[in-house]
Every structure is written in C-alpha cells, then in structure tokens.
Amino acid sequence: MKLSLCMIVRDEEKVLARCLDSVKDAVDEIVIVDTGSSDNTAALAKRYTRAVFPLAWTDDFSAARNFSFEKATGDYLMWLDADDAIAPEMLPRLRALKARIEAENADMAVCKYVNGGCVYCRERIVKRAGGFRWEGRVHECITPRGKVLQDDFAVTHLGSDKQRGARNLHIYQKWRAEEPLGPRDLFYYGRELFYNRLYTEAEAVLSEMLAGEGWYVNKIEACKVLAACREQNGNRDGALAALFSSFSYGMPRGGVCHDIGRIFRESGRHREAVFWYETALACPDYSAEGDFDDANARTLYPLLGLVCSHWALGEKARALDCHRRAAELAPEHPAVKHNAAFFRTETTLPEK
C-alpha cells in the first residue's frame, strides 16, 4: 500500500519542517500545494519532496485540498495541516493503521485530532480510487461513506504564531452573499462570528441553523455557542434556555452541564449549581460521535465549581473533598493552587 501525504500551505516556513519531520518516515509520498507563500515555504517544502505545486488562492480551502489529492499517486491519501504533527509514539500506530486499511480494504479511516484540551475525530485517510472530494470553502470536510474504520491513531494540532485574523469570517461573508449556506456551514459561520465578537449576528445565524435541518452533534455545539453569545449580550436566562435546548438533540454533554452549573453558581443558586456540576462529572466522552470534547469540562472544571458552591452552602468537608479530587487531576493548575492556599488559611474565597 502506498500512502500519500497531501498538504496545502501558505507562509508556513516556521512550522512546516516540524510537521514533515514528524511524519516523513511513515508515508510513501509527500504532495504539497502552495497557495501563494511570500516566505520560504515552497523552498523548504522542496527539501522533502519534488511534488510541490503552486496554486492561486481563491478563498476556497476545498478547491486547494482537492487539487492536492489530484496530484497524489498513492493508493490512499492522508491530509495534515502545516501546524500539525505526529507524536513519536504515534508513528507505530500510523504504520499499523496502514496495514489495517490494506488488510480490510477500507475506504476511509477516521482518527483522533488533539487540539489543545479538545479531542475530536476527523476523516484522516481515504482511498484514492474512492473519488472522495472535499466540500465547503472553509472548515472543509469529506463526507464519510463506504467502509469506514475508527482508529486511535492521533494527530496533534500544535498551532503557530501565524496571524489569521478574520480570514475565515470574510470567506463566509463572501460565500453567503453568493449562495445560501447549508446547516453545517451556518454552524461554522455562526461560530466565526462569535470568535470575532459579533455576538448579535452570531445569535441570528446560529438560531437559523438550529431552526432547520442539521447534524445533531453540530446542533448541540451550536446551543453552547449560542448560550455564550447571549451571555456576552447580558442575557443569562436566554443562555440557560439555549443550553437546556441542547438536550432535545442528544444526551447531555459535560460541557453543557458545566456551563449550566457555572451560570447557576454565578447567580448565587448554589444548590442547582451542585446538581449540574455533578451531572457534568457523570457525562461520558462523546468524541467518538464527533463532539469537540474538552475533558476538563467533565472533570476538572466541575470539581472547581463544586469547591465554590459547596463552600458557599456551608458544606466545608465536601468542598475540601472536591478540591482534593481536583488536585489529583491537575496539581499545578492555578485555581487548584489558589484553593490549596485557601484551605490552609481560609482567608480568601476559593477560585472557580
């Protein structure tokens, strides 16, 4: 089996070598499409492969990724971004995944993507003969079909100091002016509006998305972002309503329950806060279903909230127990260290 790594890059000279060095020994071909770099990205890429192709940028990530797929010659195609990397312990897993894909004649492999504290699953490798195509001008994806393998191989998104500004937002604004957006793109458009602090506009777009069709995982996440928009606009009751509405789309998520608990705690309603923090702790990891799962939202953060609420309710022993549990998870976390000092002196309030 020949595995081609397909990448699109632009002005990534600071991180491209880090990415390629991490994966070069596990792939059989490297294809890099440069969409208009003004630095030494293209020259750096040529140290790793002859298959470096220029492509004029058209505000369309899918067009660029599909072009990279068209230039590859492998039996299977894998994608990475320049600010991604493969941890050394993951290289044997990637090689094992290659063997598994070949043995099972799979069409696609869906693998873990680690982005800071958030873990979710992404389509990572596809069969070239399957004719898979990227869709969407930004936050692009490939629709799963055929025989799909789930695998624990993980890619880590390390990020870079490259400034992207409102690039994605501008793509969405231009795109929507030209044609209607589907449910998935409305979700990501609303999220980009939120990131750019356009909270009222984000509310409108996310509400539009939730009123129509769409994947239940995106709808749950849209409820979380909608709640955050409403909080920023001073509408705490509306934020709670958005969070509670997520339960109509699927099982309660830890992040949703934590946010409900936090709002109740900040409102001085500590008994309700305790209930929702405890519910967050009981929520499982739904990343295998496609969730953007932040494990802290169903472990550490609810415990920190419980320290505050139990203390406010006069339940000092329970507050101390929750602190100890949080300290076992993250002893160096600033809030845990603050609370440790508090329980030694009881001269300041515990920190959330």
mmCIF file with all atom_site columns, N, CA and C in Angstrom, residues 36 61 88 104 121 166 173 177 209-210 223 269 272 283 297:
data_model
loop_
_atom_site.group_PDB
_atom_site.id
_atom_site.type_symbol
_atom_site.label_atom_id
_atom_site.label_alt_id
_atom_site.label_comp_id
_atom_site.label_asym_id
_atom_site.label_entity_id
_atom_site.label_seq_id
_atom_site.pdbx_PDB_ins_code
_atom_site.Cartn_x
_atom_site.Cartn_y
_atom_site.Cartn_z
_atom_site.occupancy
_atom_site.B_iso_or_equiv
_atom_site.pdbx_formal_charge
_atom_site.auth_seq_id
_atom_site.auth_comp_id
_atom_site.auth_asym_id
_atom_site.auth_atom_id
_atom_site.pdbx_PDB_model_num
ATOM 1  N N  . GLY A 1 36  ? 0.347   30.480 -2.422 1.00 0.00 ? 36  GLY A N  1
ATOM 2  C CA . GLY A 1 36  ? 0.767   31.875 -2.564 1.00 0.00 ? 36  GLY A CA 1
ATOM 3  C C  . GLY A 1 36  ? 1.675   32.380 -1.469 1.00 0.00 ? 36  GLY A C  1
ATOM 4  N N  . PHE A 1 61  ? -10.811 26.543 0.539  1.00 0.00 ? 61  PHE A N  1
ATOM 5  C CA . PHE A 1 61  ? -9.912  25.505 1.034  1.00 0.00 ? 61  PHE A CA 1
ATOM 6  C C  . PHE A 1 61  ? -10.160 24.162 0.352  1.00 0.00 ? 61  PHE A C  1
ATOM 7  N N  . PRO A 1 88  ? 5.941   11.060 18.324 1.00 0.00 ? 88  PRO A N  1
ATOM 8  C CA . PRO A 1 88  ? 6.772   9.872  18.025 1.00 0.00 ? 88  PRO A CA 1
ATOM 9  C C  . PRO A 1 88  ? 6.097   8.560  18.373 1.00 0.00 ? 88  PRO A C  1
ATOM 10 N N  . GLU A 1 104 ? -8.143  -4.694 5.385  1.00 0.00 ? 104 GLU A N  1
ATOM 11 C CA . GLU A 1 104 ? -9.601  -4.636 5.393  1.00 0.00 ? 104 GLU A CA 1
ATOM 12 C C  . GLU A 1 104 ? -10.179 -3.934 4.171  1.00 0.00 ? 104 GLU A C  1
ATOM 13 N N  . CYS A 1 121 ? -12.832 13.673 16.416 1.00 0.00 ? 121 CYS A N  1
ATOM 14 C CA . CYS A 1 121 ? -12.478 12.738 15.346 1.00 0.00 ? 121 CYS A CA 1
ATOM 15 C C  . CYS A 1 121 ? -12.614 13.414 13.990 1.00 0.00 ? 121 CYS A C  1
ATOM 16 N N  . ALA A 1 166 ? -9.461  37.752 10.601 1.00 0.00 ? 166 ALA A N  1
ATOM 17 C CA . ALA A 1 166 ? -10.851 37.442 10.272 1.00 0.00 ? 166 ALA A CA 1
ATOM 18 C C  . ALA A 1 166 ? -10.967 36.745 8.920  1.00 0.00 ? 166 ALA A C  1
ATOM 19 N N  . GLN A 1 173 ? -18.657 35.385 4.787  1.00 0.00 ? 173 GLN A N  1
ATOM 20 C CA . GLN A 1 173 ? -19.482 36.531 4.387  1.00 0.00 ? 173 GLN A CA 1
ATOM 21 C C  . GLN A 1 173 ? -19.586 36.625 2.869  1.00 0.00 ? 173 GLN A C  1
ATOM 22 N N  . ALA A 1 177 ? -23.051 35.758 0.558  1.00 0.00 ? 177 ALA A N  1
ATOM 23 C CA . ALA A 1 177 ? -23.567 36.762 -0.376 1.00 0.00 ? 177 ALA A CA 1
ATOM 24 C C  . ALA A 1 177 ? -23.801 36.161 -1.754 1.00 0.00 ? 177 ALA A C  1
ATOM 25 N N  . MET A 1 209 ? -29.646 28.211 12.009 1.00 0.00 ? 209 MET A N  1
ATOM 26 C CA . MET A 1 209 ? -29.161 26.849 11.854 1.00 0.00 ? 209 MET A CA 1
ATOM 27 C C  . MET A 1 209 ? -29.985 25.883 12.690 1.00 0.00 ? 209 MET A C  1
ATOM 28 N N  . LEU A 1 210 ? -30.257 26.255 13.934 1.00 0.00 ? 210 LEU A N  1
ATOM 29 C CA . LEU A 1 210 ? -30.994 25.371 14.829 1.00 0.00 ? 210 LEU A CA 1
ATOM 30 C C  . LEU A 1 210 ? -32.449 25.191 14.403 1.00 0.00 ? 210 LEU A C  1
ATOM 31 N N  . CYS A 1 223 ? -25.844 25.112 20.306 1.00 0.00 ? 223 CYS A N  1
ATOM 32 C CA . CYS A 1 223 ? -26.514 25.578 21.531 1.00 0.00 ? 223 CYS A CA 1
ATOM 33 C C  . CYS A 1 223 ? -25.510 26.157 22.517 1.00 0.00 ? 223 CYS A C  1
ATOM 34 N N  . ARG A 1 269 ? -27.130 30.619 42.939 1.00 0.00 ? 269 ARG A N  1
ATOM 35 C CA . ARG A 1 269 ? -28.034 29.473 43.093 1.00 0.00 ? 269 ARG A CA 1
ATOM 36 C C  . ARG A 1 269 ? -27.181 28.204 43.217 1.00 0.00 ? 269 ARG A C  1
ATOM 37 N N  . GLU A 1 272 ? -28.587 24.398 42.881 1.00 0.00 ? 272 GLU A N  1
ATOM 38 C CA . GLU A 1 272 ? -28.738 23.989 41.478 1.00 0.00 ? 272 GLU A CA 1
ATOM 39 C C  . GLU A 1 272 ? -27.374 23.796 40.819 1.00 0.00 ? 272 GLU A C  1
ATOM 40 N N  . CYS A 1 283 ? -20.986 12.722 32.952 1.00 0.00 ? 283 CYS A N  1
ATOM 41 C CA . CYS A 1 283 ? -21.113 12.628 31.491 1.00 0.00 ? 283 CYS A CA 1
ATOM 42 C C  . CYS A 1 283 ? -19.908 11.928 30.882 1.00 0.00 ? 283 CYS A C  1
ATOM 43 N N  . ALA A 1 297 ? -13.993 19.876 30.904 1.00 0.00 ? 297 ALA A N  1
ATOM 44 C CA . ALA A 1 297 ? -15.364 20.332 31.149 1.00 0.00 ? 297 ALA A CA 1
ATOM 45 C C  . ALA A 1 297 ? -16.218 19.271 31.826 1.00 0.00 ? 297 ALA A C  1
#
